[in-house]
Amino acid sequence: MNNKSLISINDYSKEEIIQLLDRAEDFEKNPSQPLLKDHVIASLFFEPSTRTRLSFESAISRLSGKIVGFTDASSSSVKKGESLKDTILTVSNYSDLIVMRHPLDGSARWASEVANVPIINAGDGANQHPTQCLLDLFSIRKTQGTLDNLDLAFVGDLKYGRTVHSLVIAMTMFNTTFHLVSPTELKLPSAVKRYIKEKNLKYYQYTDLEEVIPNVDACYMTRIQRERFADPMEFERVKNSYVLTREMVDTSKDNFKVLHPLPRVNEISEDVDSSPKAYYFQQALNGVYIREALLTTILGV
Amino acid sequence: MERKELKVSAIKNGTVIDHLPSDSVFQVIRILNLNNSENPLYSGINLESKKFGNKGIIKVENRYFKPEEVNKIALLAPKATMIEIKDFDVVRKTSLEIPDVITKVVKCINPKCITNNQNVPTKFEVMNKDKEEELKLHCHFCEKTTARENIMFK
Ligand SMILES: [Zn+2]
């Protein structure tokens, strides 16, 4: 058991989150610092996720750390049926910290309880992806100058989108007002709304995107996937109703920014990309700074 | 009253677990691992009960339980009482209490949970413990919540 692991965003207090964001700001100013030159980081991707892996590898490289591991479980002993516990115990011998992505929910928590080095969860199935949440928080703070008292819109698949769930839960620490825009089939689950209610914060639910944009500080877009609908006709009906257009963006407040965890399909029209209010590509870059901050904080360097 | 009690043999020393739902008796024996012990065990199901109409009972000779052992069955049998017998006399009667954390005995409802795919013991935090209807189990690993009516015992 190693308490320094980051498994779920709920493991961190508001103060710890703010300290990490501050540290990430330092790395933004000065990204290459050889703080991990004496460290070996294991990067275990039991399922492929190129985007997340590259961001971690970039962060580790900028810190001059060494990387061992695999990018896809099909080429490793995992394929021969080795248990997660055995893989983690073995890899613990060769590294100072393990970054892991795994298709099963709860796998990272289990790994953190058997490993004798810290674990960073880079996504455990449909459960948690805390570094995505941290980079979203960093992006919101950077574009708005604060995390406090914001009006945020969350758009698209609010039912299955784990990045939305984590971010909503994290933002309840900052007195956010939530504007939840989704088809009725994909509304935010009550288990997540419970966090909003516990803090006595306000939330509003909408099925129409256009009316929300002029009133919010930022908008977090997500992809609506065909496979989420039992009735394909229903998907066809809603798929174009949750597309953010340039016209909508032009009705927004001056401080408004568009966020998206990427990859995008068609939920943000391409003509939004050239707007100064489009932030999703910079948002991804912030992931490197946040991961540098996290690695160095956990390893105490 | 005395005669009814004797439908299942009286024990000299040991524990009586009374007021079990009849359909839980076999599961309770398994969860408490009494089927693998040497201690003589008597059980009854579909017995008459003034309080419940129908109840089950288990009597184990020469065996006493720590509260944390017997509380494992509290989800199955919330109304059960544990009665300790010494020399045919009742020395202590306690009602079961649902623990804050439940390990091993319950299965997670999430098929993609690590506990349903690898050899990992389950662990749940009990939520809304005081409101019986709204009781839920929160999986320590996958963080999914199982409502009371969906709880499955291993
Ligand atoms: Zn679970």
Coordinates of N, CA and C in Angstrom, one line a residue, chain B residues 25-83:
Chain B
V25 N -30.6 -19.2 5.6 CA -29.8 -20.1 6.5 C -28.6 -20.8 5.9
F26 N -28.8 -21.3 4.7 CA -27.7 -22.0 4.1 C -26.6 -21.1 3.7
Q27 N -26.9 -19.9 3.3 CA -25.9 -18.9 3.0 C -25.1 -18.5 4.2
V28 N -25.9 -18.3 5.3 CA -25.3 -17.9 6.6 C -24.3 -19.0 7.0
I29 N -24.6 -20.2 6.9 CA -23.7 -21.3 7.3 C -22.5 -21.3 6.5
R30 N -22.6 -21.0 5.2 CA -21.5 -20.9 4.3 C -20.6 -19.7 4.6
I31 N -21.2 -18.5 4.8 CA -20.5 -17.3 5.0 C -19.7 -17.4 6.3
L32 N -20.3 -18.0 7.3 CA -19.6 -18.1 8.6 C -18.7 -19.4 8.6
N33 N -18.6 -20.0 7.4 CA -17.7 -21.2 7.2 C -18.0 -22.3 8.2
L34 N -19.3 -22.5 8.6 CA -19.6 -23.5 9.6 C -19.7 -24.9 9.0
N35 N -19.8 -24.9 7.6 CA -19.8 -26.2 6.9 C -18.5 -26.8 6.9
N36 N -17.4 -26.0 7.2 CA -16.1 -26.6 7.2 C -15.5 -26.8 8.6
S37 N -16.4 -26.7 9.6 CA -15.9 -26.8 10.9 C -16.3 -28.1 11.6
E38 N -15.7 -28.5 12.6 CA -15.9 -29.7 13.3 C -17.1 -29.6 14.3
N39 N -17.4 -28.4 14.6 CA -18.4 -28.1 15.7 C -19.8 -28.7 15.3
P40 N -20.5 -29.4 16.2 CA -21.8 -29.8 15.9 C -22.7 -28.6 15.6
L41 N -23.6 -28.7 14.6 CA -24.4 -27.6 14.1 C -25.8 -28.1 13.9
Y42 N -26.8 -27.4 14.4 CA -28.2 -27.7 14.2 C -28.8 -26.5 13.5
S43 N -29.6 -26.8 12.6 CA -30.3 -25.6 12.0 C -31.8 -26.0 11.7
G44 N -32.5 -24.9 11.7 CA -34.0 -25.1 11.3 C -34.4 -24.0 10.4
I45 N -35.3 -24.4 9.5 CA -35.9 -23.3 8.7 C -37.4 -23.5 8.7
N46 N -38.1 -22.5 8.2 CA -39.6 -22.4 8.2 C -40.2 -22.7 9.6
L47 N -39.5 -22.2 10.6 CA -40.1 -22.3 12.0 C -41.0 -21.2 12.2
E48 N -42.0 -21.4 13.1 CA -42.9 -20.3 13.4 C -42.2 -19.3 14.3
S49 N -42.6 -18.1 14.0 CA -42.0 -17.0 14.8 C -43.1 -16.0 15.1
K50 N -43.2 -15.5 16.3 CA -44.3 -14.5 16.6 C -44.0 -13.2 15.8
K51 N -42.7 -12.9 15.8 CA -42.4 -11.6 15.1 C -42.4 -11.6 13.6
F52 N -41.9 -12.7 13.0 CA -41.8 -12.7 11.6 C -42.7 -13.7 10.8
G53 N -43.4 -14.5 11.6 CA -44.2 -15.5 10.9 C -43.4 -16.8 10.6
N54 N -42.2 -16.6 10.1 CA -41.4 -17.7 9.6 C -40.0 -17.3 9.8
K55 N -39.2 -18.2 10.4 CA -37.8 -17.8 10.6 C -36.9 -19.1 10.5
G56 N -35.6 -18.8 10.5 CA -34.6 -19.8 10.5 C -33.8 -19.6 11.7
I57 N -33.1 -20.7 12.1 CA -32.3 -20.6 13.3 C -31.0 -21.5 13.1
I58 N -29.9 -21.1 13.7 CA -28.7 -21.9 13.6 C -28.2 -22.1 15.1
K59 N -27.8 -23.3 15.4 CA -27.1 -23.4 16.8 C -25.8 -24.1 16.5
V60 N -24.7 -23.6 17.1 CA -23.4 -24.2 16.9 C -22.9 -24.5 18.3
E61 N -22.4 -25.7 18.5 CA -21.9 -26.0 19.8 C -20.5 -25.6 19.9
N62 N -20.1 -25.2 21.1 CA -18.7 -24.9 21.5 C -18.1 -23.8 20.6
R63 N -18.9 -22.9 20.1 CA -18.3 -21.9 19.2 C -18.9 -20.5 19.6
Y64 N -18.0 -19.5 19.7 CA -18.5 -18.2 20.0 C -17.9 -17.3 18.9
F65 N -18.6 -16.2 18.6 CA -18.2 -15.4 17.4 C -17.8 -14.0 17.9
K66 N -16.8 -13.4 17.3 CA -16.5 -12.0 17.5 C -17.6 -11.2 16.7
P67 N -17.9 -10.0 17.2 CA -19.0 -9.2 16.5 C -18.6 -9.1 15.0
E68 N -17.3 -8.8 14.7 CA -17.0 -8.5 13.3 C -17.2 -9.8 12.4
E69 N -17.1 -11.0 13.0 CA -17.3 -12.2 12.3 C -18.8 -12.3 11.9
V70 N -19.6 -12.1 12.9 CA -21.1 -12.4 12.8 C -21.7 -11.3 12.0
N71 N -21.2 -10.1 12.1 CA -21.8 -8.9 11.4 C -21.7 -9.1 9.9
K72 N -20.9 -10.0 9.4 CA -20.8 -10.2 8.0 C -22.1 -10.7 7.4
I73 N -23.0 -11.3 8.3 CA -24.3 -11.8 7.8 C -25.4 -10.7 8.0
A74 N -25.0 -9.6 8.6 CA -26.1 -8.6 8.9 C -26.9 -8.1 7.7
L75 N -26.2 -8.1 6.5 CA -26.9 -7.6 5.3 C -28.0 -8.6 4.9
L76 N -27.7 -9.9 5.1 CA -28.6 -11.0 4.8 C -29.7 -11.1 5.8
A77 N -29.4 -10.9 7.1 CA -30.3 -11.1 8.2 C -30.2 -10.0 9.2
P78 N -30.8 -8.8 8.7 CA -30.6 -7.6 9.6 C -31.3 -7.7 10.9
K79 N -32.3 -8.6 11.0 CA -33.1 -8.7 12.3 C -32.6 -9.8 13.2
A80 N -31.5 -10.5 12.8 CA -31.0 -11.6 13.6 C -30.4 -11.2 14.9
T81 N -30.5 -12.2 15.9 CA -29.9 -12.0 17.2 C -28.9 -13.1 17.4
M82 N -27.8 -12.8 18.1 CA -26.8 -13.8 18.5 C -27.0 -14.0 20.0
I83 N -27.2 -15.3 20.3 CA -27.4 -15.6 21.7 C -26.2 -16.6 22.1

